[in-house]
XYZ file of C-alpha atoms in Angstrom:
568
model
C 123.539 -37.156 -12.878
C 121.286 -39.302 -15.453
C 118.377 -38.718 -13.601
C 118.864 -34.908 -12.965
C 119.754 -34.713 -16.635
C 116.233 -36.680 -17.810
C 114.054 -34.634 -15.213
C 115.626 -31.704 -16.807
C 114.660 -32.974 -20.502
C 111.614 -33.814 -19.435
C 110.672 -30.519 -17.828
C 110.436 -28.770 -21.140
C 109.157 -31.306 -23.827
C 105.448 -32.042 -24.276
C 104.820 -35.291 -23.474
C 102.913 -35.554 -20.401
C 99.291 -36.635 -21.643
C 96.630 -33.943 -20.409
C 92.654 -33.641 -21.047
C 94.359 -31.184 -23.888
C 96.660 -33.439 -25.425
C 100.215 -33.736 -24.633
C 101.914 -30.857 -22.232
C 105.011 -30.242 -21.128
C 104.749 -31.112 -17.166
C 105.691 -27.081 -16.127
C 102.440 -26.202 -17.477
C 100.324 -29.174 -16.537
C 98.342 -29.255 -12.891
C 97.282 -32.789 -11.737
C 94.264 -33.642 -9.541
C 94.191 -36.486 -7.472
C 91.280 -38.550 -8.070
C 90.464 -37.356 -11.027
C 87.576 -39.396 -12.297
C 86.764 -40.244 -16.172
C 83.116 -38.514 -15.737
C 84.887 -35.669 -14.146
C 87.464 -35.461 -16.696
C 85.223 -35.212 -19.490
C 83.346 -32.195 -18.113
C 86.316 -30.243 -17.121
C 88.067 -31.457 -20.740
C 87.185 -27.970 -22.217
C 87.157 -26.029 -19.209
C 90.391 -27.304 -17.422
C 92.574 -28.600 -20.764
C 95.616 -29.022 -18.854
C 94.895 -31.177 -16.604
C 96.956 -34.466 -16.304
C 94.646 -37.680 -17.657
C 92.909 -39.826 -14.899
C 95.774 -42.904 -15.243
C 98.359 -40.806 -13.940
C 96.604 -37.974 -11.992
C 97.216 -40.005 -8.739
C 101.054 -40.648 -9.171
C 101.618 -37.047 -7.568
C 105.613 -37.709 -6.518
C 106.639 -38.717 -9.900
C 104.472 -35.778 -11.660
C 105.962 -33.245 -8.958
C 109.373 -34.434 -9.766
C 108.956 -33.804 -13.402
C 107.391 -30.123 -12.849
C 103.767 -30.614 -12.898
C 101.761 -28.972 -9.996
C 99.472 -30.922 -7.965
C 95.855 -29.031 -6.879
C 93.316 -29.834 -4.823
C 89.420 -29.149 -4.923
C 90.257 -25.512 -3.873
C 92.133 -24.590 -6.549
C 89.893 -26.767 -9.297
C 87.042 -24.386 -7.729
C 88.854 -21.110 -8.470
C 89.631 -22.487 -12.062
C 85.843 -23.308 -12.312
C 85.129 -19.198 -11.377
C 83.310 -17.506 -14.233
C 83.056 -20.418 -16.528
C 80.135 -20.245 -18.619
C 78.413 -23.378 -19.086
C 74.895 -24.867 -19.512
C 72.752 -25.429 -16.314
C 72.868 -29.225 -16.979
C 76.432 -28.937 -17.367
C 76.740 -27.798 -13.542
C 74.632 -30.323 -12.507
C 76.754 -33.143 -14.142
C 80.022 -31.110 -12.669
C 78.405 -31.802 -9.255
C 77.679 -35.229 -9.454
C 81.184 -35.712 -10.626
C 82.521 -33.979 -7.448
C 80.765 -35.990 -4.640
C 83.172 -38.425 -4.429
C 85.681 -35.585 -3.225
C 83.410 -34.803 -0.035
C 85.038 -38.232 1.089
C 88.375 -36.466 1.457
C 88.871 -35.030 5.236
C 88.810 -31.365 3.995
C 86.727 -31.754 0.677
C 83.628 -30.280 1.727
C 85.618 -27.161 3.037
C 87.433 -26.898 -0.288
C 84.263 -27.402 -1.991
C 82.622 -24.560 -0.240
C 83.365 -21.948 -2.850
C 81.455 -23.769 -6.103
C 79.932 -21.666 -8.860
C 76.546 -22.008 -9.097
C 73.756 -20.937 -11.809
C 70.836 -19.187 -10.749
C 67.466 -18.924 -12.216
C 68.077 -15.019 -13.597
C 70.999 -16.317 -15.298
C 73.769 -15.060 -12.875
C 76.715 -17.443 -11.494
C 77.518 -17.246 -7.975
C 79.914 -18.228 -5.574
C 79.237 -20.570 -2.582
C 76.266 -23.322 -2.140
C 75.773 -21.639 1.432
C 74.812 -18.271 -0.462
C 72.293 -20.063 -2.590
C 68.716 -21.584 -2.044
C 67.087 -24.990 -3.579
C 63.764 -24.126 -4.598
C 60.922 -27.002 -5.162
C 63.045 -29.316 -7.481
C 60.399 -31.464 -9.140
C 58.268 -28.406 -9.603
C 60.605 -26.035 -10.802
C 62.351 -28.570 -13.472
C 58.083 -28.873 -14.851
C 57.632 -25.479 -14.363
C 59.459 -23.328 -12.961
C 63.216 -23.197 -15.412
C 61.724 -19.808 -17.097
C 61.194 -17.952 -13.812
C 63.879 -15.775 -13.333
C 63.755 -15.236 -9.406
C 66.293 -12.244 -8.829
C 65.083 -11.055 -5.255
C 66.654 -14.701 -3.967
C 69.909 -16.695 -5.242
C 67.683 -19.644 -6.228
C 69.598 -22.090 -7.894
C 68.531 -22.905 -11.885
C 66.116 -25.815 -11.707
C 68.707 -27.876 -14.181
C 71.970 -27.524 -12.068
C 69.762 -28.414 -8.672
C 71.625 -31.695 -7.149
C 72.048 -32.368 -3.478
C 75.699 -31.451 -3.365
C 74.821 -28.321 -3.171
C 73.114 -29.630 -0.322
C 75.259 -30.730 1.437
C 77.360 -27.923 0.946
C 74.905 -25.765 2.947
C 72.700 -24.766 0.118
C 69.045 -24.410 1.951
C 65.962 -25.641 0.348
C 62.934 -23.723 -0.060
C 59.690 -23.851 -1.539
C 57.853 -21.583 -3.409
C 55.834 -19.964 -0.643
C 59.079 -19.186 1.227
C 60.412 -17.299 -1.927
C 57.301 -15.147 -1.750
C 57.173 -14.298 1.499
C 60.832 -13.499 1.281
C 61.419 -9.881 2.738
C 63.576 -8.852 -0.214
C 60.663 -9.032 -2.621
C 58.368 -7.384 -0.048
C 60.594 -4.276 0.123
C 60.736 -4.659 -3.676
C 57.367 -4.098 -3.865
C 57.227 -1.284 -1.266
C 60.128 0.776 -3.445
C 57.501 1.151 -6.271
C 59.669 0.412 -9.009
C 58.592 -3.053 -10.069
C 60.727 -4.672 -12.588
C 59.146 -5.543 -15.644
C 58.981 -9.813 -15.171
C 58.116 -9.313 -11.324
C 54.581 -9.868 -12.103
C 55.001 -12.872 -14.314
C 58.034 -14.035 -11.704
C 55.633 -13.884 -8.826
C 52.048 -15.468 -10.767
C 54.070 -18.380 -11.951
C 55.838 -19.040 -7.980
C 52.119 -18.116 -6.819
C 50.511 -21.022 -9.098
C 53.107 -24.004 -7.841
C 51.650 -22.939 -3.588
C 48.696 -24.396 -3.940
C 45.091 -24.031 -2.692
C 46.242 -25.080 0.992
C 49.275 -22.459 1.057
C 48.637 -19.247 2.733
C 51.158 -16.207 1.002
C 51.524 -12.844 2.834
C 49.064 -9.865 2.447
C 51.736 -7.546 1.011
C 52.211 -9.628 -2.297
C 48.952 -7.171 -2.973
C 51.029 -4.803 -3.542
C 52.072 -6.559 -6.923
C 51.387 -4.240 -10.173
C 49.074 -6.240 -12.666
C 47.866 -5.401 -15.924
C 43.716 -4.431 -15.766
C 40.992 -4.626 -18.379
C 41.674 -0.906 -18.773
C 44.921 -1.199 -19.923
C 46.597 -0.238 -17.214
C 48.241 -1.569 -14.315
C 46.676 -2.223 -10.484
C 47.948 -3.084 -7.578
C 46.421 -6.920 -7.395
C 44.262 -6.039 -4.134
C 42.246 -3.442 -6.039
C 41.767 -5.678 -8.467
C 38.693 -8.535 -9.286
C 38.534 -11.497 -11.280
C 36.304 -11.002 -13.874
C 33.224 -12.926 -12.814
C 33.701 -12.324 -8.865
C 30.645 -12.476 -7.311
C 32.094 -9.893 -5.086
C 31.554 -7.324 -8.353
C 27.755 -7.946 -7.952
C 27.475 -6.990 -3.898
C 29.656 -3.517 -4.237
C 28.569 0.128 -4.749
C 28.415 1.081 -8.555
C 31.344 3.328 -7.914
C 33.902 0.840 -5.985
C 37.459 1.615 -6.339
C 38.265 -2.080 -7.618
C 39.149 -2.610 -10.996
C 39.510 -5.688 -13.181
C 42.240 -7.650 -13.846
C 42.714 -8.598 -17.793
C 41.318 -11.539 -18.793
C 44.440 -12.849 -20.944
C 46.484 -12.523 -17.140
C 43.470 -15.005 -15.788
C 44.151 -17.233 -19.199
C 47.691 -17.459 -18.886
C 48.773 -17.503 -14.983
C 44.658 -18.962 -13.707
C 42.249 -17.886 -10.822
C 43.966 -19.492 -8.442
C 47.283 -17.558 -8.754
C 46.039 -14.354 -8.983
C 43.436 -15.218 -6.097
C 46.638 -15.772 -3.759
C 48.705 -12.747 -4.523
C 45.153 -10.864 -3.428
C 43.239 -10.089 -6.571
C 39.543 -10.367 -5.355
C 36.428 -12.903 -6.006
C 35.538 -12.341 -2.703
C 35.903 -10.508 0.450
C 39.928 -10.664 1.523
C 40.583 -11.528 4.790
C 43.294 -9.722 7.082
C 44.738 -11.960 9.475
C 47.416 -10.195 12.165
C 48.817 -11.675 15.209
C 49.432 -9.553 17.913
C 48.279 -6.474 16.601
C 49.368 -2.861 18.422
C 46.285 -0.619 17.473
C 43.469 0.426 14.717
C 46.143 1.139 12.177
C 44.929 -1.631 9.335
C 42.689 0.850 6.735
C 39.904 -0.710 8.070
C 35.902 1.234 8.197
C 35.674 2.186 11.629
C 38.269 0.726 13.369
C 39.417 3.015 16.133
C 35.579 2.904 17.685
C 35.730 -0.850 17.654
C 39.024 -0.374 19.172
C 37.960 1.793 21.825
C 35.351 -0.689 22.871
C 37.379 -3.547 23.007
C 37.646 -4.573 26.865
C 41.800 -5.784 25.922
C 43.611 -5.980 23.146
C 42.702 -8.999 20.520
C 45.632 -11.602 20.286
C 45.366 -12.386 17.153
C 42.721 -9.561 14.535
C 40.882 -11.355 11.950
C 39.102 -9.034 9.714
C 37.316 -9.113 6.537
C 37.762 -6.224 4.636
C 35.892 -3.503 2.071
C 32.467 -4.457 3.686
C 31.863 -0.480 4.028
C 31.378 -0.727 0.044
C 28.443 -2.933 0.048
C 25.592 -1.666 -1.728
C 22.589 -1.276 0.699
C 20.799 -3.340 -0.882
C 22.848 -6.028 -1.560
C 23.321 -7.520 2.312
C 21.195 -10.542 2.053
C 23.537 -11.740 -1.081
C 26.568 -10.432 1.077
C 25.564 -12.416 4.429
C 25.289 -15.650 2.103
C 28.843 -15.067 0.646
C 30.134 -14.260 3.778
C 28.453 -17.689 5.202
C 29.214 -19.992 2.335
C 32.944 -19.350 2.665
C 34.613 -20.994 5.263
C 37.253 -18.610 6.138
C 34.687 -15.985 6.236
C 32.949 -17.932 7.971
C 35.413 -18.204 10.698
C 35.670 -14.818 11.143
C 31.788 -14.013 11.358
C 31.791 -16.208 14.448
C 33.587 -14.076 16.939
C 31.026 -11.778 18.637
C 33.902 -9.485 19.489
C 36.039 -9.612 16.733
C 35.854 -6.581 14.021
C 33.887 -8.335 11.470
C 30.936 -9.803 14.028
C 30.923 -5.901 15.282
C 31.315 -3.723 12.078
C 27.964 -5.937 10.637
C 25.860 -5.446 13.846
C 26.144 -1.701 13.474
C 26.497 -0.758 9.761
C 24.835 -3.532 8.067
C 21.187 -3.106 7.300
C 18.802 -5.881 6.408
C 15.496 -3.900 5.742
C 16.515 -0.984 6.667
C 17.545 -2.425 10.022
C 20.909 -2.717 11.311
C 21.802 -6.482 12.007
C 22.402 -6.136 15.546
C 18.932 -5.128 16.248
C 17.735 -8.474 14.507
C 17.783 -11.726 17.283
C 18.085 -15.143 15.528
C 14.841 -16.984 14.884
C 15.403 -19.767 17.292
C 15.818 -16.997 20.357
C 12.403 -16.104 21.375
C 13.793 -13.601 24.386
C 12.845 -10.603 22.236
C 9.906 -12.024 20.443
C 7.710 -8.812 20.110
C 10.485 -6.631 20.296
C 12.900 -7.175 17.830
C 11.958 -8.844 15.065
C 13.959 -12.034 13.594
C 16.621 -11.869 10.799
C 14.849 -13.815 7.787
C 17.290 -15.480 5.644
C 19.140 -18.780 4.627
C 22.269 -18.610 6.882
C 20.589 -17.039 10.284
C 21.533 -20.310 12.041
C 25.476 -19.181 10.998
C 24.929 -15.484 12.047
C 24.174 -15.258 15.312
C 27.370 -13.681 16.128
C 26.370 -10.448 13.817
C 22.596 -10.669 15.673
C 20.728 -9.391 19.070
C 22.286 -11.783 22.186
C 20.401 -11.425 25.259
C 23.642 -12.877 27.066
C 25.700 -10.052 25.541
C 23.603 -6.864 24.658
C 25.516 -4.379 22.799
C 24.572 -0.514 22.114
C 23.022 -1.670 18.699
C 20.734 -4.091 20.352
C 19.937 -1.796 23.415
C 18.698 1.236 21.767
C 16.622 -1.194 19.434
C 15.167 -2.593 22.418
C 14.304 0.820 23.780
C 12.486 1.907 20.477
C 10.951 -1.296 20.593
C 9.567 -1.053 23.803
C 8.473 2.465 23.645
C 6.795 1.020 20.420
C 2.561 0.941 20.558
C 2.837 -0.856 17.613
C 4.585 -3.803 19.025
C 2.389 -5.939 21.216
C 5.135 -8.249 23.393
C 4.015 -10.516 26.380
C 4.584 -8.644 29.322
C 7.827 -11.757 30.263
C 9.356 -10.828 27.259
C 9.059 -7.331 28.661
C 10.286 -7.953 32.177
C 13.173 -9.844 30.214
C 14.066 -6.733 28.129
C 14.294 -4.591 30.987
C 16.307 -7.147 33.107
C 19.067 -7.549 30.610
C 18.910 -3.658 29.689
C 19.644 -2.796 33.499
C 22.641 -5.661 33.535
C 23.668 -4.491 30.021
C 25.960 -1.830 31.789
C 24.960 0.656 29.131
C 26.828 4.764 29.332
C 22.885 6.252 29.756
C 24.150 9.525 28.369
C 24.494 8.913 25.291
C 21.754 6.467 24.484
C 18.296 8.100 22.638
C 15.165 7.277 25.010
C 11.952 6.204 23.602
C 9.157 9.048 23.922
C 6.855 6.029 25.682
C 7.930 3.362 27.927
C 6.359 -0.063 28.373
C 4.575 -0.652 31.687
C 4.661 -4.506 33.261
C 0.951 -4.823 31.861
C 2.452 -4.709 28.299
C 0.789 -1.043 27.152
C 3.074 2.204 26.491
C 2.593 5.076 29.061
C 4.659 8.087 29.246
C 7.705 8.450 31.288
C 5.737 10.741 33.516
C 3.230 8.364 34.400
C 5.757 5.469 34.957
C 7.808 3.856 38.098
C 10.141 1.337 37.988
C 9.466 -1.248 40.985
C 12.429 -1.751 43.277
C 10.295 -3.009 46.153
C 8.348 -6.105 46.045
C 5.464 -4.858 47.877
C 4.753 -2.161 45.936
C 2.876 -4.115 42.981
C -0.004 -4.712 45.975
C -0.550 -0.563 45.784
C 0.338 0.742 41.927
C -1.384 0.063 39.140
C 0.676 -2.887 36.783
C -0.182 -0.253 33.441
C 2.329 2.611 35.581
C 4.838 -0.055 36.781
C 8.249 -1.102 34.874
C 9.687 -3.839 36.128
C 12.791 -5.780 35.331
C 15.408 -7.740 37.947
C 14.722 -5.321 41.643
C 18.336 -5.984 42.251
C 19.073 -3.688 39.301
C 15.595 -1.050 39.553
C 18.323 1.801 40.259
C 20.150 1.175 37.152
C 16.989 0.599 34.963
C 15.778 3.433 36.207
C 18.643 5.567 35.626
C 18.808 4.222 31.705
C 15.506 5.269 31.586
C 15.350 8.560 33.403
C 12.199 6.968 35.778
C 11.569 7.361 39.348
C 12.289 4.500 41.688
C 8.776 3.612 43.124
C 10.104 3.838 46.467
C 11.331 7.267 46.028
C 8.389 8.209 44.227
C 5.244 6.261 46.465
C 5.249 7.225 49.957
C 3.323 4.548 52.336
C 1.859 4.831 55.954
C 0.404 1.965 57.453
C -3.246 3.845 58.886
C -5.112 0.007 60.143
C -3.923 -1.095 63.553
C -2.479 -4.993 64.467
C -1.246 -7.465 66.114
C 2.433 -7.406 67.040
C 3.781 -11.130 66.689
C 6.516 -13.154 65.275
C 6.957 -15.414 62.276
C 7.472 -18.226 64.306
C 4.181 -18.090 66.382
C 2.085 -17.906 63.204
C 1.091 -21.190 61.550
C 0.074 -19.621 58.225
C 3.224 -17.216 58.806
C 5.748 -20.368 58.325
C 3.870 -21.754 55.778
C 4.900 -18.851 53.686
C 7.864 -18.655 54.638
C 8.227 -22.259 53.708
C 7.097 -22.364 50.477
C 7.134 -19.026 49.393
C 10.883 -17.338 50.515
C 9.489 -13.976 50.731
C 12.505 -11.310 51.242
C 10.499 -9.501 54.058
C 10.142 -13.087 56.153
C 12.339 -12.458 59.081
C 11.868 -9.337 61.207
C 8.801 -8.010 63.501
C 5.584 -9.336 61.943
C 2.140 -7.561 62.259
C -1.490 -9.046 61.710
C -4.042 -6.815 60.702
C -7.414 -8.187 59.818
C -7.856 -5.826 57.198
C -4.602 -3.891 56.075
C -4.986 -0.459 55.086
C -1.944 2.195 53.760
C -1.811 5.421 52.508
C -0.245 6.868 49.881
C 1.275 9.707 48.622
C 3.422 11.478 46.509
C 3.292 9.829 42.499
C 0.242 7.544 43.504
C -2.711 8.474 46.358
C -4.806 7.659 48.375
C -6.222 4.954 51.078
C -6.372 1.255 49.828
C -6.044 -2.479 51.354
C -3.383 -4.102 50.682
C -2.707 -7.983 51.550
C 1.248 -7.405 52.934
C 3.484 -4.133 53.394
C 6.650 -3.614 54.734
C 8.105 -0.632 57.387
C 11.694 -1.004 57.432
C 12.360 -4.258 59.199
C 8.524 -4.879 60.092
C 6.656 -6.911 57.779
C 2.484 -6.265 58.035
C 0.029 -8.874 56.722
C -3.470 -8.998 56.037
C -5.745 -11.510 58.746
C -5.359 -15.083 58.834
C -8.071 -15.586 55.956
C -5.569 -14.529 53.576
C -2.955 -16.679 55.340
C -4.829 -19.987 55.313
C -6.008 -19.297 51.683
């Protein structure tokens, strides 16, 4: 009866000693393991909590009225409380010890956090830890509202360990949420600033996504640009373009305050940009010409590396532009793959001279010495790629060739000739569409008309036509020259009839017969031979006439000149 009749007393005097001051116990809530660091912070917050000495003894304080709580209920207390950043911070240091309980990271899960917009949240899973060190130097004014980022001063690994999930700031700007803000095309008004100062903590080695050109930023009009129509104000790219290129430039108090190299990653221009795409579906990237490079392509690239705007090159600005394009390593990269866009779109659009690049060969390549004449500048060693290849002619270099060769002007050796033609033939070239010289360049090196000229496909035939009518290039691809060219096969053109009578024999009887074939590996050497001691044909059709020849061939029968010829 004593005790019931104390308890009840006791129920509704203040005496229990809270963070508040003294309480009656009915409107007191006790935490077990309270701290002293903890109950400071939560002194203003939380004022009736019972003090740390007797916030353990939870069967004498439930007998008396109090109620005892655990994390979960301190964290609904905590909801909407309006504190300092620090102040959080502090608040989670002070809670770590409770993760030791069996259920205290569960309980924990709910914890208000401050962001960097000035919002408080619920939940350390729903929130992300940006670059800690960084953002505390730099980064506590950046109010990043397209991502729960957690304000630089409350950051502490509780929050963790709670399921909070650390990012830096190249993950918060390629964060899809800021890409679709940028797509809506209503920009808030700190966006730019938001993004320049994330985009200046990256640094030089981080790569950020092409869309963050989409990012409105004030120009030296007065205006505002999206940032990948926009230049730094001494680009050298400004000194390569046409006078009336659609790039502006940005302001020059946005360079003082935010720096090149920010405004350089979110895709404002000192150079040429780069597109980079990895598996790309088709020509649908706003680049000059794409959909014929496209069409040429023999399968689909895996990965399309471009460098863009180099359609607004001023004509005569390419020499500067092939030394920005080499000096830059990225560039660089990109100029070095024959049959990526880049290598391609300079071959056929970019003119050194008047003369597109790919109908330039390097200056250590003597294949077309004569022909085509060598690209003379700084870099050629790094261009190649964007050059004349023998090994892998293109249209560009073909119908230079075929100018070039139908050229009087030009005075090639007659093997750089026979060259030309070989790789021409092998070049697998559509002949319909390709413009044919008005002259065509005989095996003696001179220009005749296509009238005039045959294109050897049979060995023998240099014996009986005149080397200033003959073009001649690899005989196991005459038909195809031939057809590029719109010339007569000799063969088809010359007919032959052996008039001189022989000797019927066999390759093997004849000493100097074996010789020859020994040494020499003619074609014809197997078959009926013939011996004639003078061997006479005659022609007709595009050459005629009688003549003496020193070997012909009939089909399988090969016919050769007497056995003076032989021993010589």
């Amino acid at each position: 009866a004593l005790r019931a009749a104390l308890l009840a007393e006791l129920r509704d005097r203040p005496w229990l000693p809270t963070l508040g001051g003294d309480e009656r116990p009915a409107r007191a809530l006790a935490l077990p393991g309270l701290t002293e660091p903890l109950a400071d912070l939560l002194r203003e917050v939380i004022p009736g909590l019972v003090a740390p000495a007797l916030a353990d003894r939870t069967a004498a304080l439930t007998a008396a009225g109090a109620t005892v709580i655990g994390p979960a209920r301190l964290v609904e207390l905590l909801a909407g409380s309006d504190r300092p950043a620090h102040w959080w911070r502090a608040l989670y240091a002070a809670l770590e010890p409770l993760l030791a309980e069996p259920r205290g990271a569960e309980e924990l899960g709910a914890l208000p956090v401050p962001l960097t917009d000035g919002r408080l949240v619920t939940g350390p899973r729903t929130v992300v830890l940006a670059d800690l060190e960084r953002q505390a130097q730099a980064g506590q004014d950046v109010p990043v509202h397209w991502a729960r980022v957690v304000h630089p001063e409350a950051a502490h690994p509780l929050l963790g360990r709670l399921g909070a999930r650390t990012v830096t700031a190249a993950d918060l700007l390629s964060d899809p949420a800021l890409r679709a803000e940028l797509e809506d095309g209503e920009q808030a008004d700190d966006l730019a600033d938001t993004v320049l100062r994330l985009a200046g903590q990256v640094g030089p080695a981080g790569r950020l996504p092409a869309w963050l050109g989409a990012l409105e930023l004030p120009d030296a009009a007065g205006g505002t640009t999206p940032a990948d129509e926009l230049l730094l104000p001494d680009a050298p790219l400004a000194h390569v373009l046409v006078a009336d290129s659609p790039f502006g430039v940005v302001a020059d108090d946005v360079v003082r305050e935010y720096g090149a190299a920010a405004l350089r990653s979110v895709g404002v221009g000192a150079t040429f940009g780069l597109l980079t795409e990895p598996d790309p579906t088709g020509p649908d990237h706003d680049l000059d010409d794409e959909e014929t490079w496209w069409d040429e392509l023999a399968e689909d690239p895996v990965v399309l590396t471009a460098v863009r705007d180099l359609d607004l090159v001023a004509a005569d600005r390419w020499s500067q532009t092939l030394a920005m394009l080499a000096e830059d390593p990225a560039l660089a990269a990109a100029l070095s793959d024959r049959h990526g866009y880049t290598a391609w779109w300079l071959r056929r659009h970019a003119r050194i001279g008047g003369v597109p690049l790919g109908a330039l060969r390097s200056p250590d390549d003597d294949t077309f010495a004569g022909l085509l004449d060598p690209l003379e500048h700084p870099a050629a060693s790094m261009l190649r790629a964007v050059l004349a290849d023998p090994a892998d002619l293109d249209r560009v270099a073909a119908e230079a060739l075929l100018a070039a060769l139908g050229d009087p002007q030009r005075h090639p050796t007659p093997a750089a000739v026979v060259d030309a033609h070989r790789l021409l033939a092998g070049a697998n070239i559509v002949c319909d569409n390709v413009a044919l010289p008005s002259m065509v360049r005989a095996a003696s090196g001179a220009t005749v008309e296509p009238r005039q000229a045959l294109v050897l496909d049979q060995p023998w035939y240099v014996c009986a036509i005149s080397p200033d009518r003959l073009v001649v290039g690899d005989l196991a691809t005459a038909p195809e020259l031939a057809e590029l060219l719109d010339l007569p096969l000799a063969s088809q053109a010359v007919s032959a009839e052996v008039v001189s009578v022989g000797r019927l024999t066999t390759w093997e009887r004849e000493p100097g017969a074996v010789l020859i074939r020994t040494v020499v590996e003619l074609p014809c050497a197997r078959g009926d031979l013939v011996m004639h001691e003078t061997l006479e044909i005659r022609l007709g059709g595009a050459v005629t006439g009688t003549m003496a020849v020193p070997w012909w061939v009939v089909g399988t029968t090969t016919h050769l000149a007497g056995s003076a010829i032989l021993s010589r």
